[in-house]
């Protein structure tokens, strides 16, 4: 959601803040702002719209100082106007605050402040925090300790006070904050991508922590003001990985990074000698795995699609009944959890609020809790007792691509580990392990396909306002994912459906300008799917299919085939999704949309 950066150092702070915000812009971007500790008080600049609007203001109205805070906003309370942009201040302009999250007692705090005669200047919950801090006495950290107990909901806040020009105070409950420890400078941000170009030494703040940040380091306090120790970690991501590297968009770069991302994920966990999975050091104990009788997979969005594939893979390889839930539903129902259940929270960011809440429910119910996550040290990483890191590297494009394909690989790896723990491993595992190792080459082949085919596919979809994506079996989640990718970045309406369901409703929509995209790889239900495609054609719909190049029967039914190589049936989702990612990307570019920062979306959804 929103992006936060804070800096206490010796460099001019405005370029540092703007650079940090540029790296965070993908999280939320309807307005932005900075606060700088100037010689005569706090200087504030805010602008609605894209970051470039703030950059222009900063050029024309320069602020000077070496300490400051900045924010990119994804609106929750109040429209995305300049008045509602952060930083927000108290009425005296003594305190400035940036905030990610939502205050649930917003209405009562607002009533209380208005009754006390405070004139509020924005519709935000953030201003309430600034006003509350302004009404307390003492050093900023003491004010924070007094105010924090009055805040209900989810928040990551970074604040400054004009009487302490060398201090930034950060505190959190819910959305993440990470401190970057540099040489003579200390930073704080909502996301490590904003720190990487200055330091790789980081300290993750935990819920309830209050961090007092100065040039020479950070003191972390608990709710009573007692000092806490938090470990410093060194990140293995380098700054170059969060640059576009010559590609027009992050999304395109990330699509093309998939062979490496998959290779790294496979290599990290494969035990070639045993034809199995090596989970040493990750907290998975084979004896614990052997006690498990059921699996629950919980996630949101694209990660939920990975779980749907995971159900097919885990049930086929292990025989363990596997349920898949939207995390936002799981957290509010009464799932049957127990010690024999493995609950897997699947999340690229590790910060999705609903997924974290679902995982907490599972932990409290006594389940074995694990996470498949792309960000080491994130909240899901800390919450889980065992963890599998997808090795996709930083994913900046809002539309998830390489994180998804590595999640699919992780599902196979977890299934192989469970299978071995349940004594079901046999020689067929070696075949699957070999195919996993060849998978990056298969994805490279998909990426090398003639661009002309994508140009034709783009024409078919870009000229229509609606489309239907169909698949069956393990490939029906890929139809859902293909449709989601198109919606997210092209703003064209697309429905994903299991093909067998088409006749139960969606067929009513089909006509000439309503194309069908089928995920039609070889398998036991392909004949059935081809039957569904014939039905669609009979209604005048154009048909595009993802299928193996030599699949004659698909070529006979489809107007256009996007070819993929033949792979192991459990790995088909990985090769099948790549053409759909490229298709969505090309349509969005053709329509002139901002591919990396689609409207209304945020990379990491840290509020409900
Ligand atoms: C993916 O393209 C989406 N932006 C979105 O559905 C995403 O997958 C979802 O918000 C879950 O995020 P997570 O994997 O970081 O938990």
Short mmCIF file of N, CA and C and ligand atoms in Angstrom, two decimals, residues 299-304 346-352 355 397-401 407 481 484-485 488 601-605, ligand 1:
data_model
loop_
_atom_site.label_atom_id
_atom_site.label_comp_id
_atom_site.label_asym_id
_atom_site.label_seq_id
_atom_site.Cartn_x
_atom_site.Cartn_y
_atom_site.Cartn_z
N UNK A 299 -4.26 -17.83 0.84
CA UNK A 299 -3.57 -16.75 0.11
C UNK A 299 -4.59 -15.81 -0.50
N UNK A 300 -4.10 -14.79 -1.18
CA UNK A 300 -4.96 -13.84 -1.89
C UNK A 300 -4.47 -13.69 -3.34
N UNK A 301 -5.39 -13.35 -4.21
CA UNK A 301 -5.04 -12.96 -5.58
C UNK A 301 -4.27 -14.03 -6.33
N UNK A 302 -3.20 -13.58 -6.96
CA UNK A 302 -2.39 -14.50 -7.76
C UNK A 302 -1.83 -15.64 -6.90
N UNK A 303 -1.46 -15.33 -5.67
CA UNK A 303 -0.92 -16.38 -4.79
C UNK A 303 -1.99 -17.43 -4.51
N UNK A 304 -3.25 -17.00 -4.49
CA UNK A 304 -4.35 -17.95 -4.31
C UNK A 304 -4.44 -18.88 -5.53
N UNK A 346 0.67 -18.59 1.52
CA UNK A 346 1.45 -18.34 0.31
C UNK A 346 1.34 -16.85 -0.02
N UNK A 347 2.47 -16.17 -0.06
CA UNK A 347 2.44 -14.72 -0.25
C UNK A 347 3.77 -14.22 -0.80
N UNK A 348 3.71 -13.52 -1.90
CA UNK A 348 4.93 -12.96 -2.47
C UNK A 348 5.57 -12.00 -1.49
N UNK A 349 4.77 -11.04 -1.03
CA UNK A 349 5.31 -9.95 -0.21
C UNK A 349 5.57 -10.37 1.23
N UNK A 350 4.77 -11.33 1.71
CA UNK A 350 4.84 -11.68 3.13
C UNK A 350 4.18 -10.65 4.01
N UNK A 351 3.44 -9.71 3.41
CA UNK A 351 2.85 -8.62 4.19
C UNK A 351 1.35 -8.48 3.97
N UNK A 352 0.72 -9.37 3.23
CA UNK A 352 -0.70 -9.23 2.94
C UNK A 352 -1.51 -9.44 4.22
N UNK A 355 -3.74 -12.59 4.63
CA UNK A 355 -2.97 -13.84 4.70
C UNK A 355 -2.33 -13.97 6.08
N UNK A 397 6.96 -4.92 -10.40
CA UNK A 397 5.71 -4.76 -11.15
C UNK A 397 4.55 -5.19 -10.27
N UNK A 398 3.47 -4.41 -10.27
CA UNK A 398 2.33 -4.74 -9.41
C UNK A 398 1.72 -6.08 -9.83
N UNK A 399 1.69 -6.34 -11.13
CA UNK A 399 1.15 -7.61 -11.60
C UNK A 399 2.21 -8.70 -11.39
N UNK A 400 1.88 -9.63 -10.54
CA UNK A 400 2.87 -10.65 -10.17
C UNK A 400 3.11 -11.64 -11.31
N UNK A 401 4.36 -11.91 -11.59
CA UNK A 401 4.69 -12.87 -12.67
C UNK A 401 5.70 -13.90 -12.17
N UNK A 407 6.17 -19.73 -7.02
CA UNK A 407 5.22 -20.33 -6.06
C UNK A 407 4.74 -21.68 -6.59
N UNK A 481 -5.75 -17.05 -13.62
CA UNK A 481 -4.60 -16.15 -13.51
C UNK A 481 -4.43 -15.32 -14.79
N UNK A 484 -6.94 -12.62 -14.69
CA UNK A 484 -6.58 -11.60 -13.68
C UNK A 484 -5.49 -10.68 -14.23
N UNK A 485 -4.48 -11.28 -14.89
CA UNK A 485 -3.39 -10.46 -15.43
C UNK A 485 -3.94 -9.44 -16.41
N UNK A 488 -5.92 -6.65 -14.55
CA UNK A 488 -5.10 -5.77 -13.71
C UNK A 488 -4.44 -4.65 -14.50
N UNK A 601 -4.44 -0.19 -7.85
CA UNK A 601 -3.81 -1.38 -7.25
C UNK A 601 -2.57 -1.00 -6.47
N UNK A 602 -2.22 -1.83 -5.51
CA UNK A 602 -0.98 -1.66 -4.77
C UNK A 602 -0.27 -2.99 -4.73
N UNK A 603 1.03 -2.96 -4.68
CA UNK A 603 1.80 -4.19 -4.73
C UNK A 603 1.57 -5.04 -3.50
N UNK A 604 1.49 -4.37 -2.35
CA UNK A 604 1.36 -5.19 -1.16
C UNK A 604 0.19 -4.64 -0.34
N UNK A 605 -0.80 -5.49 -0.13
CA UNK A 605 -2.07 -5.04 0.43
C UNK A 605 -2.04 -5.25 1.95
C1 LIG B 1 -1.03 -10.10 -8.48
O1 LIG B 1 -0.83 -9.74 -9.80
C2 LIG B 1 -1.78 -9.14 -7.70
N1 LIG B 1 -1.17 -7.87 -7.72
C3 LIG B 1 -2.36 -9.57 -6.37
O2 LIG B 1 -3.44 -10.40 -6.68
C4 LIG B 1 -1.45 -10.30 -5.36
O3 LIG B 1 -1.11 -11.56 -5.82
C5 LIG B 1 -2.18 -10.40 -4.01
O4 LIG B 1 -2.44 -9.11 -3.53
C6 LIG B 1 -1.43 -11.19 -2.98
O5 LIG B 1 -0.19 -10.64 -2.69
P1 LIG B 1 0.94 -11.44 -1.92
O6 LIG B 1 1.33 -12.59 -2.77
O7 LIG B 1 2.05 -10.45 -1.72
O8 LIG B 1 0.34 -11.89 -0.62
#
